[in-house]
Backbone as JSON, one array per atom type, in Angstrom:
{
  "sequence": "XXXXXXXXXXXXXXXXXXXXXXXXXXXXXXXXXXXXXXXXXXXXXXXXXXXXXXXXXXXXXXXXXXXXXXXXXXXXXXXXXXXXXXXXXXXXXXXXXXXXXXXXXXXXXXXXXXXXXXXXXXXXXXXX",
  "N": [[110.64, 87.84, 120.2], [109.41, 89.2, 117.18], [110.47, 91.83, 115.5], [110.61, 93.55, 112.72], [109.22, 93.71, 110.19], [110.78, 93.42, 106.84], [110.27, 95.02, 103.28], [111.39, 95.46, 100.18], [110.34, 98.3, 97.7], [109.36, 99.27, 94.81], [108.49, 101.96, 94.88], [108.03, 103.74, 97.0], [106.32, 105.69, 98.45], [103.85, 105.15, 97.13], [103.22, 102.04, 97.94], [103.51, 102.46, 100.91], [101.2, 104.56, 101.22], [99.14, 102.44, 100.62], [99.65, 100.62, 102.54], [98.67, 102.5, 104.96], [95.67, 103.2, 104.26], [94.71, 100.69, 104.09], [95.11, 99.09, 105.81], [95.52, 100.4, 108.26], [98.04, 101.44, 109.06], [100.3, 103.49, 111.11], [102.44, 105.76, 109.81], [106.03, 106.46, 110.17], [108.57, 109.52, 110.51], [109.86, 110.01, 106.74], [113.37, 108.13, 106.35], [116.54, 109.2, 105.15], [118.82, 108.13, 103.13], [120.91, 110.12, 101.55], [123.63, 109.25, 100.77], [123.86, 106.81, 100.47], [121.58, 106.47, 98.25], [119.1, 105.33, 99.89], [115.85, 105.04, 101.04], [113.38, 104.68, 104.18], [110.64, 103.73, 105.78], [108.99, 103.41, 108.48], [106.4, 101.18, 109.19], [103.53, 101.14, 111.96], [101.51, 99.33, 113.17], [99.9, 99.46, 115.73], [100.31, 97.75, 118.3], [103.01, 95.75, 118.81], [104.91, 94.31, 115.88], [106.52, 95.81, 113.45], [106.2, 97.27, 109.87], [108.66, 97.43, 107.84], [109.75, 99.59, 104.83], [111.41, 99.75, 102.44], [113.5, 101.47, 99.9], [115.59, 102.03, 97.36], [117.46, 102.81, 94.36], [118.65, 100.96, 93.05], [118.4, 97.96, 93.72], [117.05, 95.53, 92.48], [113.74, 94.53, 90.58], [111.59, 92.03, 91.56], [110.99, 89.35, 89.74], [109.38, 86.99, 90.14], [106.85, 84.72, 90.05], [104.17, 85.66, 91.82], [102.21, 84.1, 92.97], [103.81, 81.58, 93.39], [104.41, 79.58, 95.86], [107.31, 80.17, 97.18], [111.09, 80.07, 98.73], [112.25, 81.69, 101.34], [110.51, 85.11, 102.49], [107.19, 84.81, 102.8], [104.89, 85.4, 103.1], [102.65, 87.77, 104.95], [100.66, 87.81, 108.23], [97.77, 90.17, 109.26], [95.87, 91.07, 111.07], [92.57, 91.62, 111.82], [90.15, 91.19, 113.86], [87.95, 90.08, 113.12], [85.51, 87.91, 111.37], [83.5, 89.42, 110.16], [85.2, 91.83, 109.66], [87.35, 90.3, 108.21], [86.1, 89.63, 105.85], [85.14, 92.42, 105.26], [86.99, 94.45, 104.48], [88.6, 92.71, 102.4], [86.52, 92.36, 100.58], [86.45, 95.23, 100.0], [89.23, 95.7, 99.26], [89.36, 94.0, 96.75], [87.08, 95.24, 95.19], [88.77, 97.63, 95.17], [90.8, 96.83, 93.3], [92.76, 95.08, 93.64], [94.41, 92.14, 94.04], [92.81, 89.5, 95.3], [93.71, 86.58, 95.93], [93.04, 84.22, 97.29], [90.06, 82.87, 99.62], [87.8, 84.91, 100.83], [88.0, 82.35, 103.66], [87.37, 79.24, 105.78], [90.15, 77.99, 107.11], [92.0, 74.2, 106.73], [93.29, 74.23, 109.37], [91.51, 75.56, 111.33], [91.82, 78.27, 110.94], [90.64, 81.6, 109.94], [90.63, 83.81, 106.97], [91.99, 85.68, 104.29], [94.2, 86.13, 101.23], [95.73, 88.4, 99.66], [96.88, 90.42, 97.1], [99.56, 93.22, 97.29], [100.45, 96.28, 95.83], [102.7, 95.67, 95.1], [102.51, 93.09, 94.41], [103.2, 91.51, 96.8], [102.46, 88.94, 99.54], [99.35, 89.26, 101.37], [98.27, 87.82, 103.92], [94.73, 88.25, 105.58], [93.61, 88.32, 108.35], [91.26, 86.7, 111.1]],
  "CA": [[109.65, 88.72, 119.59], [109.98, 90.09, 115.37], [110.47, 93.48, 115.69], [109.83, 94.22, 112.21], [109.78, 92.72, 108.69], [110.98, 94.53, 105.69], [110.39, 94.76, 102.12], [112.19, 96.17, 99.26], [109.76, 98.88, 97.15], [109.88, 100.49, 93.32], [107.31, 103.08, 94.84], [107.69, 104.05, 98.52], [105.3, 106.4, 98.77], [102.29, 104.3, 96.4], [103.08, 100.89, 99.11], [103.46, 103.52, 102.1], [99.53, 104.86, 101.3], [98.24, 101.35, 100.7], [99.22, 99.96, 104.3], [98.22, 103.45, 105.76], [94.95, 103.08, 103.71], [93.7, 99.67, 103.87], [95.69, 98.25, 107.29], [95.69, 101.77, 109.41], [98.92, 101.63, 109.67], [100.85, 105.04, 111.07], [104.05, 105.58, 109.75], [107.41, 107.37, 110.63], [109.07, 109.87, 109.06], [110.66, 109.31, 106.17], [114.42, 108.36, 106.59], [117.17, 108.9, 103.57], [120.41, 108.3, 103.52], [121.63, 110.14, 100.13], [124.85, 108.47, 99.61], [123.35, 105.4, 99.41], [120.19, 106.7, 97.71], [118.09, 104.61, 100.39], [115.17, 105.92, 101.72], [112.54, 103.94, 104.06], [109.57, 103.84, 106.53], [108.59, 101.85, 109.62], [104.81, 101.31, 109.8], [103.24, 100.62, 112.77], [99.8, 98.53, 113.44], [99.55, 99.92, 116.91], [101.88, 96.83, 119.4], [103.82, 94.49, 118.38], [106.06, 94.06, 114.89], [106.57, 96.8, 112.42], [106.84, 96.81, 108.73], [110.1, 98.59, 106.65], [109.8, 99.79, 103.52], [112.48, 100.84, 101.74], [113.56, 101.72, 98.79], [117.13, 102.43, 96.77], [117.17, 102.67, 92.88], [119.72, 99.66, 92.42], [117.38, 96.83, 94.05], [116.48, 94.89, 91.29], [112.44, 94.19, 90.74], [111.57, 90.39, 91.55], [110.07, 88.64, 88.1], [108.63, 85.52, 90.38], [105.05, 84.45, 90.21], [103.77, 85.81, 93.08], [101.35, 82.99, 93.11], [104.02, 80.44, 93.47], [105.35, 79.58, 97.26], [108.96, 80.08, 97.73], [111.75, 80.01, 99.82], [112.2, 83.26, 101.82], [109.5, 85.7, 103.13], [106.13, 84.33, 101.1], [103.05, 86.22, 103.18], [102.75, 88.02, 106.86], [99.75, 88.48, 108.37], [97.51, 91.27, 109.62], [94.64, 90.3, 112.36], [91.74, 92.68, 111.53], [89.71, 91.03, 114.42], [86.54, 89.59, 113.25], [84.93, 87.29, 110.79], [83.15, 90.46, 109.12], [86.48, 92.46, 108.77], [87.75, 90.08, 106.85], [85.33, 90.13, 104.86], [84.46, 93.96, 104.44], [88.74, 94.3, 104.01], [88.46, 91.53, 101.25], [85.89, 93.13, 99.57], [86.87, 96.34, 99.5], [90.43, 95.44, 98.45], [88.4, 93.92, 95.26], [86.52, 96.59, 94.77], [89.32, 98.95, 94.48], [91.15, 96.23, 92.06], [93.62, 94.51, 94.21], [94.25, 90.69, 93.77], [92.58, 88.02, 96.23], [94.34, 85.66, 95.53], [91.99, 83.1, 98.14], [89.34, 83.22, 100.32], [87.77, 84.48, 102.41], [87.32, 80.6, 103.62], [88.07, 78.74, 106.8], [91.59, 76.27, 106.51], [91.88, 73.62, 107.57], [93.2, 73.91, 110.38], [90.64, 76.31, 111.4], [91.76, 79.77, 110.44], [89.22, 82.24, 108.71], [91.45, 84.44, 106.52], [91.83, 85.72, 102.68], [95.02, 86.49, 100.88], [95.22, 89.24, 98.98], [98.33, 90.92, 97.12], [99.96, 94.69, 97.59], [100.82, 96.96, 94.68], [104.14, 94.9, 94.19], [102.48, 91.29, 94.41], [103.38, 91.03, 98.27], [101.04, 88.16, 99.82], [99.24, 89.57, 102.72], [97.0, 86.99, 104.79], [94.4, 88.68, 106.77], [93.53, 87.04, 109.38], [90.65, 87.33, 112.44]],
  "C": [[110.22, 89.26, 118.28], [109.73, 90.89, 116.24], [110.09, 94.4, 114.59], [110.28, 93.2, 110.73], [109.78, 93.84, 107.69], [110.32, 94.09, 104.0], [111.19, 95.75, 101.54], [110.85, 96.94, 98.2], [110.35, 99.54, 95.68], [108.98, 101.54, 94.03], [107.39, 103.34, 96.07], [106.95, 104.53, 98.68], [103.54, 105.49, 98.21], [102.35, 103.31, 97.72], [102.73, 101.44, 100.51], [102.13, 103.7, 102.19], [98.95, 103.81, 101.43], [98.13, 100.63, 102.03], [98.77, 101.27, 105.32], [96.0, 103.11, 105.4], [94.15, 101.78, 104.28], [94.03, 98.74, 105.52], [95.44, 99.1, 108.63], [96.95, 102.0, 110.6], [99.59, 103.23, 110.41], [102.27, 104.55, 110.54], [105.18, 106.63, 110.36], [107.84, 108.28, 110.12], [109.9, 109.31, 108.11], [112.04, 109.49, 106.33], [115.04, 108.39, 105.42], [118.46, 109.13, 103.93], [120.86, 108.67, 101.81], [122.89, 109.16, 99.9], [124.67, 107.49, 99.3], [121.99, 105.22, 98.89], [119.42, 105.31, 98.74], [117.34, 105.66, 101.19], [114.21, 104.38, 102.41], [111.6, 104.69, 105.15], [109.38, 102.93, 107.27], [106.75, 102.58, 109.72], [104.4, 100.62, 111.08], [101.9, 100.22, 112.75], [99.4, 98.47, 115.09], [100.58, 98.92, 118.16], [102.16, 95.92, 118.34], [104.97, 94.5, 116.46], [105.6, 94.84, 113.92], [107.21, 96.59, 111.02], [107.24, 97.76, 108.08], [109.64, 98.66, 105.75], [110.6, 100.67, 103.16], [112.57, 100.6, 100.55], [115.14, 102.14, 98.24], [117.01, 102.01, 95.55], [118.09, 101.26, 92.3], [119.08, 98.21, 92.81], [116.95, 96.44, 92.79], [114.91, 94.72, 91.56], [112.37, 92.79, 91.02], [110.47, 89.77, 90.51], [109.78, 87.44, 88.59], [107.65, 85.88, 90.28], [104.62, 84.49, 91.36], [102.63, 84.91, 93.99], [101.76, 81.76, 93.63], [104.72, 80.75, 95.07], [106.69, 79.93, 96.47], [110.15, 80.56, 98.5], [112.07, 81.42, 100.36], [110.63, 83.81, 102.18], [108.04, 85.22, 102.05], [105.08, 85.03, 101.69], [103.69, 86.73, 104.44], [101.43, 88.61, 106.65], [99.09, 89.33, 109.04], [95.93, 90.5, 110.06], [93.66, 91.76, 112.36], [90.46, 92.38, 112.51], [88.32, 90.26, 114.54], [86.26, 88.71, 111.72], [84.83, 88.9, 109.43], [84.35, 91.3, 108.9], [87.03, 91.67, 108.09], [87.48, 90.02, 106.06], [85.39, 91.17, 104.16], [86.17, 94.23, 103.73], [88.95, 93.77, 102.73], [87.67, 92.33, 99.84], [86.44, 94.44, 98.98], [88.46, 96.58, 99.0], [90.05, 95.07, 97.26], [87.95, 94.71, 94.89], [87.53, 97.66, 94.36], [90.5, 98.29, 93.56], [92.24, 95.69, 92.47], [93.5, 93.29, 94.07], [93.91, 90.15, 94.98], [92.92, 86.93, 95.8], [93.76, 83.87, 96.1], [91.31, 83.61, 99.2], [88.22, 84.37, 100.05], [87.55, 82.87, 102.75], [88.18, 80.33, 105.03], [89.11, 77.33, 106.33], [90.89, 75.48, 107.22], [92.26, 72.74, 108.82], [92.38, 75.15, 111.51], [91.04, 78.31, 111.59], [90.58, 80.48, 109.57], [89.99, 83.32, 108.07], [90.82, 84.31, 104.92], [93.33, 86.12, 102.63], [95.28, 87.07, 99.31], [96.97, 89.96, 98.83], [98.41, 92.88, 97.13], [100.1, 95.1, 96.34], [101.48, 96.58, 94.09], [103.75, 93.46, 94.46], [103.3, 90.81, 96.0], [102.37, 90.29, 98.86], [100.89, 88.75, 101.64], [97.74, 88.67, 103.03], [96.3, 87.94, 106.03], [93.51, 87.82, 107.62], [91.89, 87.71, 110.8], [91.36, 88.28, 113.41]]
}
């Protein structure tokens, strides 16, 4: 079983609201360890695998094309339960000016999903 997947943040608190916001995630408090200026957050999506976000001012930003695959973490997805949530999700991630990057559309190997990026160009597939 994951237990939780992380990312690295310039903004903890901006990424923090957006998966509280648009996923319904809860989160934790926040933890900080001054000496090594890290601070993060575990969100939860009610069972199963929780996502880190942390933060520390020495992390470099990542200048890939968030468009292009590559090797390491490239999407995770979030199961919003229905046809029409992915939809209304989709939309209203557009609407408030977030990238879709594809979809909504069924693959083909029959998924019904869109993928849509975070504040920092993180690919999140949502999924039935």
């Amino acid at each position: 079983m994951i237990a939780h997947l992380a990312i690295w943040t310039q903004d903890l608190e901006r990424i923090r609201a957006f998966y509280e916001t648009y996923f319904g995630a809860t989160s934790s408090a926040i933890y900080q360890n001054s000496a090594k200026q890290f601070s993060s957050y575990f969100l939860s999506f009610g069972e199963g695998c929780q996502l880190e976000l942390m933060h520390r001012p020495d992390v470099p930003t990542d200048s890939t094309d968030p468009l292009v695959q590559r090797t390491g973490l490239i999407h995770f997805a979030v199961s919003v339960g229905s046809h029409r949530q992915v939809d209304l999700l989709t939309n209203r991630l557009k609407t408030d000016g977030f990238r879709v990057v594809d979809g909504p559309r069924t693959t083909g190997d029959g998924y019904y999903e869109s993928v849509v990026l975070d504040p920092e160009q993180n690919r999140i597939e949502i999924t039935i």
